[in-house]
Amino acid sequence: GAVVSQHPSWVICKSGTSVKIECRSLDFQATTMFWYRQFPKQSLMLMATSNEGSKATYEQGVEKDKFLINHASLTLSTLTVTSAHPEDSSFYICSARGKAKGGGSTDTQYFGPGTRLTVL
Amino acid sequence: DAKTTQPPSMDCAEGRAANLPCNHSTISGNEYVYWYRQIHSQGPQYIIHGLKNNETNEMASLIITEDRKSSTLILPHATLRDTAVYYCIVRNGNKLVFGAGTILRVKS
């Protein structure tokens, strides 16, 4: 399957600071990217959907000014958690869907390995 | 949204087939059924998807009933590394919305 990477794999930050997480599609062009959040012992919760070059669409209850999403290219999306607080500590997972570099579309959604954020 | 219902947990003996059921009685005619799994502290891994016909790949088989109201994921020879949470998802337009999934425990 297609490969999606995330960086960093884990991060610890102080309360009030901002943290940026990168998501890259390595072998396909991600026309659509998704950001999920997962708390311990819970399922994945979709936060937002972004199409390349467009503003992200946020799910109900997700603060767009707190979780800034940029999808500036077909291989990169970033999620910035602004003014992070301990309750933002979670496992953040990106996902991508798009076109294979060799041609044709890959309608399947592939997931990154996740980023563990801990806010002290 | 077409929702899915899965048993919360299942056990399977190593080397035996694991059959994971999923009910999706409100599925629409053009909605696909996707299966993913998540091993602890990792991102979900795509397994297989289908619309009407049964599907098979190197990981698993997907059996969809004729009325499409339910499906079964089959891991033909489960190994300890198949222990994970398995999610059955009916794709709603552009999104994959995850439910609680089934915790599959493969035991030696």
mmCIF file of C-alpha atoms in Angstrom:
data_model
loop_
_atom_site.group_PDB
_atom_site.id
_atom_site.type_symbol
_atom_site.label_atom_id
_atom_site.label_comp_id
_atom_site.label_asym_id
_atom_site.label_seq_id
_atom_site.Cartn_x
_atom_site.Cartn_y
_atom_site.Cartn_z
ATOM 1 C CA GLY A 1 0.000 0.000 0.000
ATOM 2 C CA ALA A 2 0.861 3.666 -0.182
ATOM 3 C CA VAL A 3 3.131 5.166 2.451
ATOM 4 C CA VAL A 4 2.282 8.083 4.700
ATOM 5 C CA SER A 5 4.830 9.419 7.161
ATOM 6 C CA GLN A 6 4.510 11.717 10.151
ATOM 7 C CA HIS A 7 7.053 13.785 12.007
ATOM 8 C CA PRO A 8 7.732 13.864 14.839
ATOM 9 C CA SER A 9 6.636 10.489 16.157
ATOM 10 C CA TRP A 10 6.370 11.956 19.622
ATOM 11 C CA VAL A 11 6.707 15.385 21.193
ATOM 12 C CA ILE A 12 6.614 16.791 24.704
ATOM 13 C CA CYS A 13 5.966 20.490 25.151
ATOM 14 C CA LYS A 14 5.136 23.000 27.818
ATOM 15 C CA SER A 15 1.655 24.377 28.267
ATOM 16 C CA GLY A 16 1.081 27.476 26.173
ATOM 17 C CA THR A 17 3.512 26.596 23.395
ATOM 18 C CA SER A 18 2.628 25.631 19.834
ATOM 19 C CA VAL A 19 3.488 22.348 18.201
ATOM 20 C CA LYS A 20 3.640 21.550 14.506
ATOM 21 C CA ILE A 21 3.132 18.027 13.145
ATOM 22 C CA GLU A 22 4.012 17.164 9.565
ATOM 23 C CA CYS A 23 2.320 14.573 7.408
ATOM 24 C CA ARG A 24 3.789 13.456 4.088
ATOM 25 C CA SER A 25 2.606 11.124 1.372
ATOM 26 C CA LEU A 26 5.758 9.452 0.097
ATOM 27 C CA ASP A 27 4.703 7.662 -3.057
ATOM 28 C CA PHE A 28 1.489 9.281 -4.154
ATOM 29 C CA GLN A 29 -0.073 12.688 -4.535
ATOM 30 C CA ALA A 30 -2.446 13.351 -1.671
ATOM 31 C CA THR A 31 -5.272 15.434 -3.026
ATOM 32 C CA THR A 32 -7.141 14.982 0.249
ATOM 33 C CA MET A 33 -5.693 14.702 3.718
ATOM 34 C CA PHE A 34 -7.375 14.021 7.023
ATOM 35 C CA TRP A 35 -6.381 14.613 10.629
ATOM 36 C CA TYR A 36 -7.622 12.399 13.433
ATOM 37 C CA ARG A 37 -7.142 12.429 17.179
ATOM 38 C CA GLN A 38 -7.252 9.428 19.466
ATOM 39 C CA PHE A 39 -7.431 9.484 23.259
ATOM 40 C CA PRO A 40 -6.410 6.433 25.295
ATOM 41 C CA LYS A 41 -8.747 3.466 24.926
ATOM 42 C CA GLN A 42 -10.934 5.364 22.490
ATOM 43 C CA SER A 43 -11.453 5.180 18.754
ATOM 44 C CA LEU A 44 -10.145 7.647 16.206
ATOM 45 C CA MET A 45 -12.025 10.922 15.952
ATOM 46 C CA LEU A 46 -11.924 12.857 12.709
ATOM 47 C CA MET A 47 -10.837 16.448 13.283
ATOM 48 C CA ALA A 48 -10.685 17.920 9.797
ATOM 49 C CA THR A 49 -10.448 17.271 6.085
ATOM 50 C CA SER A 50 -8.291 19.285 3.733
ATOM 51 C CA ASN A 51 -7.944 19.385 -0.027
ATOM 52 C CA GLU A 52 -4.700 20.593 -1.542
ATOM 53 C CA GLY A 53 -4.682 24.343 -1.896
ATOM 54 C CA SER A 54 -7.967 24.825 -0.050
ATOM 55 C CA LYS A 55 -8.940 25.650 3.500
ATOM 56 C CA ALA A 56 -9.592 22.730 5.771
ATOM 57 C CA THR A 57 -13.098 21.673 6.720
ATOM 58 C CA TYR A 58 -13.348 21.076 10.443
ATOM 59 C CA GLU A 59 -15.668 18.652 12.192
ATOM 60 C CA GLN A 60 -18.173 19.979 14.663
ATOM 61 C CA GLY A 61 -16.606 20.846 17.989
ATOM 62 C CA VAL A 62 -13.045 21.173 16.648
ATOM 63 C CA GLU A 63 -11.637 24.684 17.057
ATOM 64 C CA LYS A 64 -10.143 25.806 13.767
ATOM 65 C CA ASP A 65 -8.151 28.594 15.403
ATOM 66 C CA LYS A 66 -6.553 26.163 17.782
ATOM 67 C CA PHE A 67 -5.792 23.400 15.299
ATOM 68 C CA LEU A 68 -4.310 25.081 12.245
ATOM 69 C CA ILE A 69 -4.129 22.888 9.167
ATOM 70 C CA ASN A 70 -2.149 23.686 6.060
ATOM 71 C CA HIS A 71 -2.212 21.519 2.941
ATOM 72 C CA ALA A 72 -0.011 23.565 0.659
ATOM 73 C CA SER A 73 1.276 20.805 -1.586
ATOM 74 C CA LEU A 74 0.210 17.410 -2.868
ATOM 75 C CA THR A 75 2.607 15.643 -0.543
ATOM 76 C CA LEU A 76 2.558 17.671 2.653
ATOM 77 C CA SER A 77 0.036 18.704 5.260
ATOM 78 C CA THR A 78 0.775 20.218 8.642
ATOM 79 C CA LEU A 79 -1.236 20.406 11.833
ATOM 80 C CA THR A 80 -0.268 23.090 14.324
ATOM 81 C CA VAL A 81 -1.661 22.844 17.832
ATOM 82 C CA THR A 82 -1.580 26.425 19.079
ATOM 83 C CA SER A 83 -1.273 27.332 22.745
ATOM 84 C CA ALA A 84 -1.309 23.692 23.716
ATOM 85 C CA HIS A 85 -2.749 22.640 27.071
ATOM 86 C CA PRO A 86 -2.606 19.323 28.903
ATOM 87 C CA GLU A 87 -6.059 18.374 27.619
ATOM 88 C CA ASP A 88 -4.627 18.504 24.079
ATOM 89 C CA SER A 89 -2.356 15.598 24.935
ATOM 90 C CA SER A 90 -3.354 12.860 22.521
ATOM 91 C CA PHE A 91 -2.321 10.646 19.631
ATOM 92 C CA TYR A 92 -2.634 12.609 16.381
ATOM 93 C CA ILE A 93 -2.895 10.615 13.164
ATOM 94 C CA CYS A 94 -2.954 11.887 9.622
ATOM 95 C CA SER A 95 -4.361 10.106 6.619
ATOM 96 C CA ALA A 96 -4.211 10.716 2.896
ATOM 97 C CA ARG A 97 -5.962 9.791 -0.286
ATOM 98 C CA GLY A 98 -5.148 10.769 -3.838
ATOM 99 C CA LYS A 99 -3.415 9.863 -7.063
ATOM 100 C CA ALA A 100 -0.619 7.364 -7.525
ATOM 101 C CA LYS A 101 2.504 8.923 -9.009
ATOM 102 C CA GLY A 102 2.511 6.338 -11.753
ATOM 103 C CA GLY A 103 -0.964 7.372 -12.804
ATOM 104 C CA GLY A 104 -4.434 6.376 -11.776
ATOM 105 C CA SER A 105 -6.191 7.175 -8.553
ATOM 106 C CA THR A 106 -5.844 5.556 -5.207
ATOM 107 C CA ASP A 107 -9.194 5.962 -3.597
ATOM 108 C CA THR A 108 -8.083 4.068 -0.551
ATOM 109 C CA GLN A 109 -7.214 6.149 2.478
ATOM 110 C CA TYR A 110 -3.826 5.409 4.023
ATOM 111 C CA PHE A 111 -2.743 6.387 7.507
ATOM 112 C CA GLY A 112 0.449 7.676 9.010
ATOM 113 C CA PRO A 113 2.071 6.107 12.066
ATOM 114 C CA GLY A 114 0.777 8.811 14.405
ATOM 115 C CA THR A 115 2.336 11.469 16.647
ATOM 116 C CA ARG A 116 2.101 11.216 20.409
ATOM 117 C CA LEU A 117 1.720 14.711 21.905
ATOM 118 C CA THR A 118 2.217 15.237 25.613
ATOM 119 C CA VAL A 119 1.623 18.714 27.019
ATOM 120 C CA LEU A 120 3.046 19.337 30.469
ATOM 121 C CA ASP B 1 -24.360 8.037 8.000
ATOM 122 C CA ALA B 2 -24.427 4.308 7.537
ATOM 123 C CA LYS B 3 -23.281 2.946 10.876
ATOM 124 C CA THR B 4 -21.637 -0.345 11.650
ATOM 125 C CA THR B 5 -22.004 -2.744 14.560
ATOM 126 C CA GLN B 6 -19.167 -5.035 15.591
ATOM 127 C CA PRO B 7 -18.666 -7.303 18.602
ATOM 128 C CA PRO B 8 -16.396 -5.595 21.138
ATOM 129 C CA SER B 9 -13.930 -8.469 21.318
ATOM 130 C CA MET B 10 -13.086 -11.897 19.966
ATOM 131 C CA ASP B 11 -10.498 -14.553 20.634
ATOM 132 C CA CYS B 12 -8.892 -16.781 18.051
ATOM 133 C CA ALA B 13 -6.396 -19.607 18.271
ATOM 134 C CA GLU B 14 -3.120 -19.117 16.456
ATOM 135 C CA GLY B 15 -3.158 -20.802 13.053
ATOM 136 C CA ARG B 16 -6.932 -20.893 12.839
ATOM 137 C CA ALA B 17 -9.123 -18.673 10.724
ATOM 138 C CA ALA B 18 -10.415 -15.509 12.371
ATOM 139 C CA ASN B 19 -13.880 -14.473 11.220
ATOM 140 C CA LEU B 20 -14.834 -10.943 12.211
ATOM 141 C CA PRO B 21 -18.475 -9.969 11.622
ATOM 142 C CA CYS B 22 -19.875 -6.531 10.907
ATOM 143 C CA ASN B 23 -23.457 -5.357 10.529
ATOM 144 C CA HIS B 24 -24.233 -2.354 8.351
ATOM 145 C CA SER B 25 -27.955 -2.626 7.749
ATOM 146 C CA THR B 26 -28.395 1.010 6.668
ATOM 147 C CA ILE B 27 -25.729 0.931 3.963
ATOM 148 C CA SER B 28 -26.578 2.700 0.728
ATOM 149 C CA GLY B 29 -26.152 1.199 -2.703
ATOM 150 C CA ASN B 30 -22.989 3.096 -3.569
ATOM 151 C CA GLU B 31 -21.239 2.922 -0.213
ATOM 152 C CA TYR B 32 -18.147 0.777 0.171
ATOM 153 C CA VAL B 33 -17.257 -1.318 3.195
ATOM 154 C CA TYR B 34 -13.681 -0.787 4.402
ATOM 155 C CA TRP B 35 -11.701 -2.748 6.932
ATOM 156 C CA TYR B 36 -8.715 -1.389 8.828
ATOM 157 C CA ARG B 37 -6.839 -2.611 11.821
ATOM 158 C CA GLN B 38 -4.842 -0.802 14.469
ATOM 159 C CA ILE B 39 -2.076 -2.382 16.425
ATOM 160 C CA HIS B 40 -1.383 -0.697 19.735
ATOM 161 C CA SER B 41 0.123 2.801 19.422
ATOM 162 C CA GLN B 42 0.283 2.688 15.635
ATOM 163 C CA GLY B 43 -1.752 4.259 12.854
ATOM 164 C CA PRO B 44 -4.528 2.202 11.266
ATOM 165 C CA GLN B 45 -3.498 -0.231 8.548
ATOM 166 C CA TYR B 46 -5.660 -0.740 5.483
ATOM 167 C CA ILE B 47 -6.774 -4.338 5.007
ATOM 168 C CA ILE B 48 -9.408 -4.583 2.304
ATOM 169 C CA HIS B 49 -12.570 -3.006 0.945
ATOM 170 C CA GLY B 50 -15.525 -4.015 -1.198
ATOM 171 C CA LEU B 51 -18.835 -2.926 -2.628
ATOM 172 C CA LYS B 52 -20.889 -5.978 -3.589
ATOM 173 C CA ASN B 53 -18.615 -8.821 -4.544
ATOM 174 C CA ASN B 54 -16.419 -10.826 -2.249
ATOM 175 C CA GLU B 55 -12.834 -9.655 -2.250
ATOM 176 C CA THR B 56 -9.528 -11.329 -1.438
ATOM 177 C CA ASN B 57 -6.005 -10.018 -1.134
ATOM 178 C CA GLU B 58 -2.785 -11.135 0.474
ATOM 179 C CA MET B 59 -3.999 -10.149 3.914
ATOM 180 C CA ALA B 60 -7.612 -11.239 4.108
ATOM 181 C CA SER B 61 -10.907 -12.068 2.458
ATOM 182 C CA LEU B 62 -14.055 -9.973 2.648
ATOM 183 C CA ILE B 63 -17.415 -11.671 2.350
ATOM 184 C CA ILE B 64 -20.376 -9.352 1.785
ATOM 185 C CA THR B 65 -23.915 -10.714 2.006
ATOM 186 C CA GLU B 66 -26.132 -10.401 -1.015
ATOM 187 C CA ASP B 67 -28.318 -7.777 0.638
ATOM 188 C CA ARG B 68 -25.121 -5.944 1.717
ATOM 189 C CA LYS B 69 -26.401 -5.543 5.244
ATOM 190 C CA SER B 70 -23.493 -7.383 6.772
ATOM 191 C CA SER B 71 -19.989 -8.560 6.000
ATOM 192 C CA THR B 72 -17.285 -10.792 7.422
ATOM 193 C CA LEU B 73 -13.560 -10.253 7.381
ATOM 194 C CA ILE B 74 -11.624 -13.495 7.283
ATOM 195 C CA LEU B 75 -7.984 -13.825 8.298
ATOM 196 C CA PRO B 76 -7.292 -17.340 7.010
ATOM 197 C CA HIS B 77 -4.425 -18.285 9.326
ATOM 198 C CA ALA B 78 -4.257 -15.928 12.278
ATOM 199 C CA THR B 79 -0.891 -15.273 13.913
ATOM 200 C CA LEU B 80 -0.009 -13.545 17.157
ATOM 201 C CA ARG B 81 0.881 -10.452 15.149
ATOM 202 C CA ASP B 82 -2.736 -10.184 14.007
ATOM 203 C CA THR B 83 -3.771 -9.170 17.522
ATOM 204 C CA ALA B 84 -5.253 -5.702 17.005
ATOM 205 C CA VAL B 85 -8.419 -3.633 16.924
ATOM 206 C CA TYR B 86 -10.284 -4.261 13.679
ATOM 207 C CA TYR B 87 -12.525 -1.542 12.323
ATOM 208 C CA CYS B 88 -15.341 -2.071 9.844
ATOM 209 C CA ILE B 89 -16.280 1.243 8.234
ATOM 210 C CA VAL B 90 -18.880 2.247 5.706
ATOM 211 C CA ARG B 91 -17.395 5.163 3.889
ATOM 212 C CA ASN B 92 -19.577 8.229 4.057
ATOM 213 C CA GLY B 93 -18.696 10.325 1.034
ATOM 214 C CA ASN B 94 -15.254 11.768 1.581
ATOM 215 C CA LYS B 95 -14.783 10.542 5.138
ATOM 216 C CA LEU B 96 -13.919 7.432 7.079
ATOM 217 C CA VAL B 97 -15.672 7.570 10.435
ATOM 218 C CA PHE B 98 -14.376 5.052 12.939
ATOM 219 C CA GLY B 99 -16.528 3.149 15.411
ATOM 220 C CA ALA B 100 -15.317 1.201 18.415
ATOM 221 C CA GLY B 101 -14.115 -1.803 16.414
ATOM 222 C CA THR B 102 -13.451 -5.375 17.521
ATOM 223 C CA ILE B 103 -10.467 -6.272 19.669
ATOM 224 C CA LEU B 104 -9.113 -9.501 18.215
ATOM 225 C CA ARG B 105 -6.852 -11.463 20.510
ATOM 226 C CA VAL B 106 -4.911 -14.272 18.854
ATOM 227 C CA LYS B 107 -3.743 -16.786 21.404
ATOM 228 C CA SER B 108 -1.118 -19.501 21.185
#
